[in-house]
Amino acid sequence: MSVLDRKLLRDLVRIKGQVAAIVLVIAVGVMLQVMMSGLVASLSETRRAYYERNRLADVFAPVTRAPETVLARLAAIPGVALLDGHVTGGALIDLPGEAVPIQARAISLPDRGEPVFNIVYRIAGRLPEPGARDEALLLAGFADAHGIVPGDRIAVTLNGARRKLLVTGLAESPELLFVAAPGEMVPDPARYGAVWMPRAALAAAYDMQGAFNEALIALGRGASQDAVIDAVDRVLAPWGGTGAYGRHDLVSDRFVTEEIDGLATMSRAVPPLFLAVAGFLLYIVVNRMVQAEREEIGLLKAFGYTGHEVGAHYFKMVLAVALMGAALGCVLGILAGRAMVPLYTTFYNFPFLVFRPDPAAFGIGVTASVLAASAGGVFVLRRVFRLTPAEAMRPPTPPDFSRTLNFSGVAARAFDQPTRMVIRGVARAPWRALALSAGIAGGMALSSGMTTIYGSFDRMMALAFTVIDRSDATVFFVQPLGMTAAHDLARMEGVIAVEPFREVPAVLRHGLRTHRGSVSGMIAAPEMARAIDADLAPIDLPERGIVLGEALAGILDIRPGDMLQVEVREGRQPVLEVPVIRVARSLIGAPAYMRMDALNRALAEPGRISGVRMRVDSDRAEAIYDDLKNRPAVAAVSVAETARASLQKLMDQGAGSARYIMGAVAFIITFGVVYNAARIGMNERARDLASLRVMGFSRGEAGFVLLGELAVITLVALPVGSLAGWGLSFAIARGFSSELYQIPTEFDPFSHGFAAAFVLGAALVSGLLVKRDLDRIDLIAVLKTRD
Amino acid sequence: MANAFVTKGLTRTYGEGRSAVHALRGVDLELPEGEIVVLLGPSGCGKSTLLNILGGLDRPTTGSVHFHDEELTSLSDRALTRFRRDHVGFVFQFYNLMPSLTARENVELVTEIADNPMDPDEALALVGLKGRSDHFPSQLSGGEQQRVAIARAVAKQPEVLFCDEPTGALDSATGRAVLEVLAEVNARLGATVLMVTHAANIAGMAHRVIRMADGQVRDVTVNETRLSPAEVHW
Ligand SMILES: Nc1ncnc2c1ncn2[C@@H]1O[C@H](COP(=O)(O)OP(=O)(O)OP(=O)(O)O)[C@@H](O)[C@H]1O
Ligand SMILES: [Mg+2]
């Protein structure tokens, strides 16, 4: 090892506190990058592998009832590579202790062998006996959430008939990666179930002997999905086909895609912000470190070391720090990613999910930190190299103090010598002080930005359940009914008010763009469920035409004045042409609103409703839900309290939980900067401070000179950082927002106060740490060597 | 004998305008090869400045410096670096050791890039610090640090050795030992030694004595008879 390399190692050890702080700052920035992009990569890759291995169908074609002979005609369609018809239907699972029965799907298993498509992934137990009528596999996530194990019996209503089914095993399926309670967008394995039963048993229950009600199709290579869907729809039309759709319109896949896309957006938007701040800090710190080395640089040059050799030496130092940070960041990123994986397996029914870091993230993390670090070094080195060795070995020429700060008159009496040293210290090198201030402001911005986001999440939650939907429960009917159904429910004891709504599942089409969703019919001036824009003002709905949420308008690439094609997927399945009247900024979801009467008019079904929202007397709530269970017209009941809990859980433990990690990272970075600022001051002034001590100044007075400067720098940083944090919170909010929810941002005094308190606290702790070193300083050693 | 250095009209001004300091105001010198030259003069008269320029650490504001046939003032930075690396050894007025390197490593810093260096331990033995080679500068006294600096300068066996007050911090016995090292380097290697000092007595061991005042050379005397280092007292 060359002498210079030994010097490098010793120097790194000498400033180990500072090195540790910088390494940590880089590491957490890189960690975030590795963790987030790794999650994106792992989720997409796992999904792809799962779909492939368990053969998720490409096209799903639901139909009312088609004889099996129709399969031959479907098979003849060009582009259909593989085909199967199975039986499936809605079901209700009634569990003791649950206020309302839980919606579920029943799916047929082939009598022999594996299903052709959507192969179930059996986790526990055995398959039902082929001939058994009362045996079923149960969706594993659901079973876990309710503590059901193989061997238990559960009450399931199939096609109106209630039965006790023996759970023979637990399974998962690629078509049910995501499940949510009806009418909700938040994944919750507890609130939607699935049972798999032998074909014969299910066919008997749904009256499908010799028939199927869903065709599953795999496309051949290069086949056009749209063409196949069109042909399938034509074949199935006489049998009540409700419209075939591709994989990306499968509810489960759509929401998983949504989640992955959201995560991808976040991983592209947020970690770079953190890395940028970390890089900026690194730049400042390295800059100051190299500046402090000017004497040694001069000496090396005096001995005949070339500029390149000296430059390489310092570059190595910077590189070592950056690489240590990046390496630690990669390791932490993998650990954090692994820790995050279980969050996803609780919300999504992944049979396996292995965290696999994205190699590109390593590259990005390492490159970013090395670049930032070298930029900091190169900038100063360039300046230092322009000095001749003789100049470099002298301390920088003292600037002219006489013009800048003259303490006379009142000032002379007001400031004692140590105070003047503080003021002059800052005034002597205002740019260097400002750079440190800017670094601290960066940390402050991250911290206040992140805390603002915390508040925004709470606000979004509160908005969803107190402003947008203020009902206690939503009742969905089996099929659209007349207004009398609403009146019936209103008369139940304990029901305070009801509000009918119409919700029509539909494919929305504009040109080549489509979106499978629904159109919400709202009564005039609703009290409970309201259309609310991002400014919390009710969106007022026109007499005719439709109002779309911004996200949806974006998907469809549609503007007010355009005609929207609504292909209804209910009843007679008419195709409507509706003018888009307005595009509104909505907070949650991708809604399409119409006035209920306008919608019904367009459907030629006056006075029909899909369900009601209700407010109930909380004392009577349980009795009411119990009563609703037994009404055949009621398909499902969604209780606001439960829905809120699901969303809260998702925010705290699922996708939203990344914000806690980011918050921690923001605070770590902030502390790292503040500590470095204190340390730099200490390193640069060690001799001055030792001289002060020698001259008889007390520890306190010497400490005051050192920490006074830190205090000034910190105080300047607070307002600047606060302002930057406000701006940053918008960028972070955009990263966190998805189609499901927009995270609203506004200036939140508490967050800024909190972040400011943290910065001050960090300054205090760093100050004390540095002060401790100052107290221990070996006066003789410092004065003896020209360091 | 050929001249190692020839300077013509050297000036060096620090700063500009009203606050300008004229450290050198026209220095014309001829320094023959292989001599020990002592530079005397009051504090602030420009001795260190002249040394720095001759050693290629700094450039004059005007005037020229020739080292043998080469004009230093016209060299690029890169060529000047080569000049220092290949021909020159320095002992600085402030010892300028690297605090994070041991005594031996401070010497190795120079021998590693030199063409024909001594063994670092041998160089330290020359200055009487054989047993202290693994100590860091903070563990050495001021005089010991100065001796390490001298070992570092002679270890590369330079053609020219510049010493800025090499004995300033030393008692006469140690100082004499250091002077003996310098005399030996001069005698054995034929190195030209240019030494700044405040101790006029040291001038007795020089071939040539230059007196400076106020940025200019006042007079140059050549000693007919030289004292050996052992005879020098101050
Ligand atoms: N970088 C600089 N900027 C401004 N003035 C300088 C600089 N370096 C030296 N000087 C001034 O130039 C003059 C000559 O300085 P130099 O260091 O050469 O003196 P010296 O003869 O070596 O003095 P001493 O015996 O005290 O070491 C002095 O007045 C000094 O203040
Ligand atoms: Mg001097």
mmCIF file of N, CA, C and O in Angstrom, chain A residues 1-4 6-8 10-11 14 295-309 385-386 388-391 393-394 781 784-787, chain B residues 12 52 56-59 77-78 81 84-85 90 92 94-102 105-106 108-110 112-113 136-141 145 152 156:
data_model
loop_
_atom_site.group_PDB
_atom_site.id
_atom_site.type_symbol
_atom_site.label_atom_id
_atom_site.label_comp_id
_atom_site.label_asym_id
_atom_site.label_seq_id
_atom_site.Cartn_x
_atom_site.Cartn_y
_atom_site.Cartn_z
ATOM 1 N N MET A 1 0.847 -1.194 0.000
ATOM 2 C CA MET A 1 0.000 0.000 0.000
ATOM 3 C C MET A 1 0.880 1.241 0.000
ATOM 4 O O MET A 1 1.829 1.314 0.763
ATOM 5 N N SER A 2 0.578 2.187 -0.853
ATOM 6 C CA SER A 2 1.422 3.378 -0.923
ATOM 7 C C SER A 2 1.170 4.245 0.314
ATOM 8 O O SER A 2 0.179 4.099 1.010
ATOM 9 N N VAL A 3 2.107 5.143 0.560
ATOM 10 C CA VAL A 3 2.003 6.013 1.732
ATOM 11 C C VAL A 3 0.734 6.854 1.661
ATOM 12 O O VAL A 3 0.051 7.066 2.654
ATOM 13 N N LEU A 4 0.439 7.300 0.446
ATOM 14 C CA LEU A 4 -0.756 8.144 0.300
ATOM 15 C C LEU A 4 -2.007 7.369 0.690
ATOM 16 O O LEU A 4 -2.921 7.911 1.295
ATOM 17 N N ARG A 6 -2.139 4.996 2.827
ATOM 18 C CA ARG A 6 -2.163 4.884 4.285
ATOM 19 C C ARG A 6 -2.683 6.178 4.898
ATOM 20 O O ARG A 6 -3.453 6.177 5.845
ATOM 21 N N LYS A 7 -2.228 7.261 4.326
ATOM 22 C CA LYS A 7 -2.699 8.573 4.805
ATOM 23 C C LYS A 7 -4.216 8.657 4.678
ATOM 24 O O LYS A 7 -4.916 9.121 5.572
ATOM 25 N N LEU A 8 -4.689 8.162 3.530
ATOM 26 C CA LEU A 8 -6.125 8.207 3.266
ATOM 27 C C LEU A 8 -6.907 7.452 4.337
ATOM 28 O O LEU A 8 -7.873 7.949 4.906
ATOM 29 N N ARG A 10 -5.941 6.659 7.346
ATOM 30 C CA ARG A 10 -5.856 7.304 8.657
ATOM 31 C C ARG A 10 -6.739 8.534 8.711
ATOM 32 O O ARG A 10 -7.375 8.803 9.723
ATOM 33 N N ASP A 11 -6.785 9.278 7.595
ATOM 34 C CA ASP A 11 -7.638 10.464 7.586
ATOM 35 C C ASP A 11 -9.099 10.078 7.749
ATOM 36 O O ASP A 11 -9.854 10.734 8.449
ATOM 37 N N ARG A 14 -9.632 9.328 11.254
ATOM 38 C CA ARG A 14 -9.585 10.550 12.067
ATOM 39 C C ARG A 14 -10.929 11.272 12.053
ATOM 40 O O ARG A 14 -11.421 11.727 13.080
ATOM 41 N N GLU A 295 -3.516 22.974 2.667
ATOM 42 C CA GLU A 295 -2.119 22.996 3.066
ATOM 43 C C GLU A 295 -1.410 21.708 2.643
ATOM 44 O O GLU A 295 -0.307 21.727 2.120
ATOM 45 N N GLU A 296 -2.070 20.603 2.905
ATOM 46 C CA GLU A 296 -1.458 19.322 2.557
ATOM 47 C C GLU A 296 -1.347 19.177 1.048
ATOM 48 O O GLU A 296 -0.387 18.595 0.543
ATOM 49 N N ILE A 297 -2.340 19.705 0.362
ATOM 50 C CA ILE A 297 -2.272 19.646 -1.096
ATOM 51 C C ILE A 297 -1.057 20.416 -1.586
ATOM 52 O O ILE A 297 -0.296 19.956 -2.444
ATOM 53 N N GLY A 298 -0.844 21.597 -1.000
ATOM 54 C CA GLY A 298 0.320 22.406 -1.363
ATOM 55 C C GLY A 298 1.616 21.653 -1.108
ATOM 56 O O GLY A 298 2.534 21.648 -1.935
ATOM 57 N N LEU A 299 1.665 20.994 0.026
ATOM 58 C CA LEU A 299 2.873 20.263 0.400
ATOM 59 C C LEU A 299 3.172 19.147 -0.604
ATOM 60 O O LEU A 299 4.298 18.997 -1.078
ATOM 61 N N LEU A 300 2.128 18.391 -0.929
ATOM 62 C CA LEU A 300 2.324 17.292 -1.884
ATOM 63 C C LEU A 300 2.816 17.843 -3.214
ATOM 64 O O LEU A 300 3.696 17.263 -3.858
ATOM 65 N N LYS A 301 2.246 18.975 -3.610
ATOM 66 C CA LYS A 301 2.679 19.546 -4.881
ATOM 67 C C LYS A 301 4.116 20.036 -4.789
ATOM 68 O O LYS A 301 4.889 19.926 -5.742
ATOM 69 N N ALA A 302 4.490 20.562 -3.623
ATOM 70 C CA ALA A 302 5.864 21.029 -3.455
ATOM 71 C C ALA A 302 6.853 19.879 -3.627
ATOM 72 O O ALA A 302 7.947 20.050 -4.156
ATOM 73 N N PHE A 303 6.456 18.683 -3.201
ATOM 74 C CA PHE A 303 7.347 17.534 -3.335
ATOM 75 C C PHE A 303 7.413 17.004 -4.754
ATOM 76 O O PHE A 303 8.158 16.084 -5.040
ATOM 77 N N GLY A 304 6.572 17.525 -5.618
ATOM 78 C CA GLY A 304 6.614 17.061 -6.992
ATOM 79 C C GLY A 304 5.528 16.081 -7.349
ATOM 80 O O GLY A 304 5.593 15.431 -8.386
ATOM 81 N N TYR A 305 4.531 15.941 -6.468
ATOM 82 C CA TYR A 305 3.380 15.137 -6.877
ATOM 83 C C TYR A 305 2.611 15.923 -7.919
ATOM 84 O O TYR A 305 2.427 17.135 -7.784
ATOM 85 N N THR A 306 2.169 15.248 -8.965
ATOM 86 C CA THR A 306 1.472 15.973 -10.020
ATOM 87 C C THR A 306 0.034 16.231 -9.598
ATOM 88 O O THR A 306 -0.479 15.596 -8.684
ATOM 89 N N GLY A 307 -0.586 17.178 -10.306
ATOM 90 C CA GLY A 307 -1.986 17.487 -10.028
ATOM 91 C C GLY A 307 -2.842 16.242 -10.084
ATOM 92 O O GLY A 307 -3.723 16.041 -9.252
ATOM 93 N N HIS A 308 -2.567 15.388 -11.060
ATOM 94 C CA HIS A 308 -3.377 14.179 -11.197
ATOM 95 C C HIS A 308 -3.229 13.260 -9.995
ATOM 96 O O HIS A 308 -4.187 12.678 -9.522
ATOM 97 N N GLU A 309 -1.977 13.131 -9.541
ATOM 98 C CA GLU A 309 -1.750 12.239 -8.404
ATOM 99 C C GLU A 309 -2.475 12.743 -7.161
ATOM 100 O O GLU A 309 -3.118 11.971 -6.451
ATOM 101 N N PHE A 385 -6.041 23.623 -7.270
ATOM 102 C CA PHE A 385 -4.954 23.361 -8.212
ATOM 103 C C PHE A 385 -4.476 24.617 -8.899
ATOM 104 O O PHE A 385 -3.364 24.666 -9.390
ATOM 105 N N ARG A 386 -5.331 25.601 -8.939
ATOM 106 C CA ARG A 386 -4.890 26.829 -9.587
ATOM 107 C C ARG A 386 -3.901 27.587 -8.706
ATOM 108 O O ARG A 386 -3.177 28.439 -9.167
ATOM 109 N N THR A 388 -0.504 28.144 -6.594
ATOM 110 C CA THR A 388 0.839 27.588 -6.590
ATOM 111 C C THR A 388 1.028 26.943 -5.224
ATOM 112 O O THR A 388 0.357 27.303 -4.268
ATOM 113 N N PRO A 389 1.955 25.974 -5.137
ATOM 114 C CA PRO A 389 2.148 25.293 -3.854
ATOM 115 C C PRO A 389 2.467 26.273 -2.732
ATOM 116 O O PRO A 389 2.026 26.093 -1.607
ATOM 117 N N ALA A 390 3.225 27.321 -3.049
ATOM 118 C CA ALA A 390 3.587 28.266 -1.996
ATOM 119 C C ALA A 390 2.357 28.932 -1.407
ATOM 120 O O ALA A 390 2.233 29.094 -0.203
ATOM 121 N N GLU A 391 1.430 29.283 -2.289
ATOM 122 C CA GLU A 391 0.206 29.926 -1.810
ATOM 123 C C GLU A 391 -0.650 28.942 -1.032
ATOM 124 O O GLU A 391 -1.237 29.276 -0.012
ATOM 125 N N MET A 393 0.152 26.552 0.737
ATOM 126 C CA MET A 393 0.621 26.205 2.061
ATOM 127 C C MET A 393 0.379 27.295 3.084
ATOM 128 O O MET A 393 0.527 27.084 4.266
ATOM 129 N N ARG A 394 0.047 28.467 2.604
ATOM 130 C CA ARG A 394 -0.342 29.514 3.552
ATOM 131 C C ARG A 394 -1.832 29.405 3.761
ATOM 132 O O ARG A 394 -2.547 28.996 2.861
ATOM 133 N N ALA A 781 -1.360 19.106 21.367
ATOM 134 C CA ALA A 781 -1.277 18.423 20.079
ATOM 135 C C ALA A 781 -1.786 19.314 18.962
ATOM 136 O O ALA A 781 -1.198 19.380 17.877
ATOM 137 N N LYS A 784 0.662 22.079 18.203
ATOM 138 C CA LYS A 784 1.986 21.636 17.782
ATOM 139 C C LYS A 784 2.040 21.376 16.271
ATOM 140 O O LYS A 784 3.026 21.670 15.614
ATOM 141 N N THR A 785 0.991 20.754 15.743
ATOM 142 C CA THR A 785 1.035 20.419 14.323
ATOM 143 C C THR A 785 0.201 21.412 13.547
ATOM 144 O O THR A 785 -0.783 21.941 14.047
ATOM 145 N N ARG A 786 0.656 21.647 12.371
ATOM 146 C CA ARG A 786 -0.129 22.536 11.499
ATOM 147 C C ARG A 786 -1.121 21.690 10.719
ATOM 148 O O ARG A 786 -0.860 21.247 9.635
ATOM 149 N N ASP A 787 -2.241 21.493 11.315
ATOM 150 C CA ASP A 787 -3.239 20.641 10.660
ATOM 151 C C ASP A 787 -4.292 21.546 10.037
ATOM 152 O O ASP A 787 -4.993 22.211 10.735
ATOM 153 N N ARG B 12 8.426 40.164 -7.111
ATOM 154 C CA ARG B 12 7.236 39.408 -6.720
ATOM 155 C C ARG B 12 6.370 40.343 -5.904
ATOM 156 O O ARG B 12 6.803 40.905 -4.892
ATOM 157 N N ASN B 52 11.073 30.119 -2.496
ATOM 158 C CA ASN B 52 9.928 29.484 -3.138
ATOM 159 C C ASN B 52 9.998 29.591 -4.652
ATOM 160 O O ASN B 52 9.657 28.647 -5.373
ATOM 161 N N GLY B 56 10.670 26.548 -7.541
ATOM 162 C CA GLY B 56 9.567 26.196 -8.431
ATOM 163 C C GLY B 56 8.248 26.032 -7.714
ATOM 164 O O GLY B 56 7.322 25.409 -8.220
ATOM 165 N N LEU B 57 8.138 26.601 -6.493
ATOM 166 C CA LEU B 57 6.854 26.549 -5.789
ATOM 167 C C LEU B 57 5.988 27.728 -6.168
ATOM 168 O O LEU B 57 4.780 27.715 -5.954
ATOM 169 N N ASP B 58 6.602 28.763 -6.660
ATOM 170 C CA ASP B 58 5.878 30.005 -6.918
ATOM 171 C C ASP B 58 6.493 30.627 -8.170
ATOM 172 O O ASP B 58 7.572 30.222 -8.600
ATOM 173 N N ARG B 59 5.788 31.564 -8.755
ATOM 174 C CA ARG B 59 6.323 32.222 -9.948
ATOM 175 C C ARG B 59 6.567 33.698 -9.655
ATOM 176 O O ARG B 59 5.786 34.314 -8.929
ATOM 177 N N ASP B 77 3.012 24.238 -15.704
ATOM 178 C CA ASP B 77 2.844 23.710 -14.355
ATOM 179 C C ASP B 77 3.349 22.276 -14.276
ATOM 180 O O ASP B 77 3.969 21.864 -13.305
ATOM 181 N N ARG B 78 3.026 21.554 -15.335
ATOM 182 C CA ARG B 78 3.413 20.147 -15.358
ATOM 183 C C ARG B 78 4.943 19.999 -15.329
ATOM 184 O O ARG B 78 5.491 19.207 -14.570
ATOM 185 N N THR B 81 6.349 20.869 -12.001
ATOM 186 C CA THR B 81 6.172 19.748 -11.077
ATOM 187 C C THR B 81 7.285 18.723 -11.275
ATOM 188 O O THR B 81 7.882 18.249 -10.318
ATOM 189 N N ARG B 84 10.501 19.933 -9.708
ATOM 190 C CA ARG B 84 10.557 19.747 -8.257
ATOM 191 C C ARG B 84 10.770 18.287 -7.910
ATOM 192 O O ARG B 84 11.534 17.936 -7.025
ATOM 193 N N ARG B 85 10.059 17.443 -8.656
ATOM 194 C CA ARG B 85 10.096 16.026 -8.361
ATOM 195 C C ARG B 85 11.487 15.440 -8.588
ATOM 196 O O ARG B 85 11.962 14.618 -7.822
ATOM 197 N N PHE B 90 13.107 20.076 -0.232
ATOM 198 C CA PHE B 90 12.692 21.243 0.559
ATOM 199 C C PHE B 90 12.699 20.947 2.048
ATOM 200 O O PHE B 90 12.249 19.888 2.463
ATOM 201 N N PHE B 92 10.938 23.162 4.983
ATOM 202 C CA PHE B 92 10.165 24.390 5.112
ATOM 203 C C PHE B 92 10.376 25.050 6.454
ATOM 204 O O PHE B 92 10.745 24.422 7.435
ATOM 205 N N PHE B 94 8.100 26.259 8.423
ATOM 206 C CA PHE B 94 7.236 25.526 9.352
ATOM 207 C C PHE B 94 7.354 24.092 8.874
ATOM 208 O O PHE B 94 7.324 23.838 7.684
ATOM 209 N N TYR B 95 7.458 23.169 9.792
ATOM 210 C CA TYR B 95 7.982 21.856 9.394
ATOM 211 C C TYR B 95 7.141 21.185 8.317
ATOM 212 O O TYR B 95 7.638 20.463 7.488
ATOM 213 N N ASN B 96 5.837 21.477 8.370
ATOM 214 C CA ASN B 96 4.969 20.932 7.322
ATOM 215 C C ASN B 96 5.077 19.428 7.149
ATOM 216 O O ASN B 96 5.263 18.932 6.052
ATOM 217 N N LEU B 97 4.932 18.723 8.268
ATOM 218 C CA LEU B 97 4.810 17.267 8.146
ATOM 219 C C LEU B 97 3.334 16.938 7.989
ATOM 220 O O LEU B 97 2.470 17.708 8.405
ATOM 221 N N MET B 98 3.068 15.789 7.382
ATOM 222 C CA MET B 98 1.686 15.326 7.309
ATOM 223 C C MET B 98 1.325 14.733 8.667
ATOM 224 O O MET B 98 1.931 13.733 9.073
ATOM 225 N N PRO B 99 0.368 15.300 9.355
ATOM 226 C CA PRO B 99 0.088 14.828 10.718
ATOM 227 C C PRO B 99 -0.412 13.380 10.757
ATOM 228 O O PRO B 99 -0.237 12.703 11.755
ATOM 229 N N SER B 100 -1.004 12.930 9.641
ATOM 230 C CA SER B 100 -1.571 11.583 9.704
ATOM 231 C C SER B 100 -0.571 10.515 9.254
ATOM 232 O O SER B 100 -0.933 9.366 9.126
ATOM 233 N N LEU B 101 0.676 10.920 9.005
ATOM 234 C CA LEU B 101 1.689 9.932 8.621
ATOM 235 C C LEU B 101 2.795 9.881 9.683
ATOM 236 O O LEU B 101 3.128 10.913 10.273
ATOM 237 N N THR B 102 3.356 8.691 9.888
ATOM 238 C CA THR B 102 4.467 8.561 10.838
ATOM 239 C C THR B 102 5.714 9.205 10.252
ATOM 240 O O THR B 102 5.744 9.580 9.075
ATOM 241 N N GLU B 105 6.859 7.323 7.274
ATOM 242 C CA GLU B 105 5.943 7.514 6.144
ATOM 243 C C GLU B 105 6.075 8.905 5.546
ATOM 244 O O GLU B 105 5.930 9.089 4.332
ATOM 245 N N ASN B 106 6.351 9.893 6.384
ATOM 246 C CA ASN B 106 6.568 11.230 5.842
ATOM 247 C C ASN B 106 7.777 11.235 4.910
ATOM 248 O O ASN B 106 7.773 11.932 3.897
ATOM 249 N N GLU B 108 8.842 8.513 3.302
ATOM 250 C CA GLU B 108 8.456 7.681 2.155
ATOM 251 C C GLU B 108 7.606 8.447 1.143
ATOM 252 O O GLU B 108 7.629 8.157 -0.050
ATOM 253 N N LEU B 109 6.875 9.415 1.653
ATOM 254 C CA LEU B 109 6.056 10.241 0.773
ATOM 255 C C LEU B 109 6.905 10.787 -0.368
ATOM 256 O O LEU B 109 6.428 10.937 -1.493
ATOM 257 N N VAL B 110 8.146 11.100 -0.077
ATOM 258 C CA VAL B 110 9.029 11.660 -1.093
ATOM 259 C C VAL B 110 9.824 10.564 -1.810
ATOM 260 O O VAL B 110 9.975 10.596 -3.029
ATOM 261 N N GLU B 112 9.033 7.602 -2.437
ATOM 262 C CA GLU B 112 8.196 6.814 -3.344
ATOM 263 C C GLU B 112 8.181 7.359 -4.763
ATOM 264 O O GLU B 112 7.995 6.616 -5.713
ATOM 265 N N ILE B 113 8.324 8.663 -4.898
ATOM 266 C CA ILE B 113 8.260 9.223 -6.252
ATOM 267 C C ILE B 113 9.626 9.693 -6.743
ATOM 268 O O ILE B 113 9.716 10.348 -7.766
ATOM 269 N N PHE B 136 4.161 9.498 15.267
ATOM 270 C CA PHE B 136 3.459 10.516 14.486
ATOM 271 C C PHE B 136 3.992 11.893 14.878
ATOM 272 O O PHE B 136 4.514 12.060 15.984
ATOM 273 N N PRO B 137 3.841 12.887 13.991
ATOM 274 C CA PRO B 137 4.358 14.225 14.284
ATOM 275 C C PRO B 137 3.903 14.745 15.656
ATOM 276 O O PRO B 137 4.682 15.379 16.358
ATOM 277 N N SER B 138 2.648 14.436 16.032
ATOM 278 C CA SER B 138 2.167 14.966 17.308
ATOM 279 C C SER B 138 2.915 14.340 18.484
ATOM 280 O O SER B 138 2.829 14.831 19.603
ATOM 281 N N GLN B 139 3.636 13.248 18.233
ATOM 282 C CA GLN B 139 4.380 12.622 19.321
ATOM 283 C C GLN B 139 5.846 13.068 19.336
ATOM 284 O O GLN B 139 6.637 12.542 20.108
ATOM 285 N N LEU B 140 6.197 13.992 18.449
ATOM 286 C CA LEU B 140 7.588 14.441 18.360
ATOM 287 C C LEU B 140 7.693 15.888 18.819
ATOM 288 O O LEU B 140 6.742 16.662 18.699
ATOM 289 N N SER B 141 8.868 16.241 19.325
ATOM 290 C CA SER B 141 9.084 17.642 19.707
ATOM 291 C C SER B 141 9.269 18.469 18.438
ATOM 292 O O SER B 141 9.448 17.926 17.342
ATOM 293 N N GLN B 145 10.559 17.157 14.839
ATOM 294 C CA GLN B 145 9.766 17.302 13.611
ATOM 295 C C GLN B 145 10.622 17.946 12.526
ATOM 296 O O GLN B 145 10.576 17.548 11.365
ATOM 297 N N ARG B 152 13.435 13.996 5.262
ATOM 298 C CA ARG B 152 12.543 13.897 4.111
ATOM 299 C C ARG B 152 13.167 14.606 2.896
ATOM 300 O O ARG B 152 13.062 14.132 1.767
ATOM 301 N N LYS B 156 15.738 11.988 -0.893
ATOM 302 C CA LYS B 156 15.621 11.766 -2.339
ATOM 303 C C LYS B 156 16.942 12.047 -3.039
ATOM 304 O O LYS B 156 17.044 11.879 -4.255
#
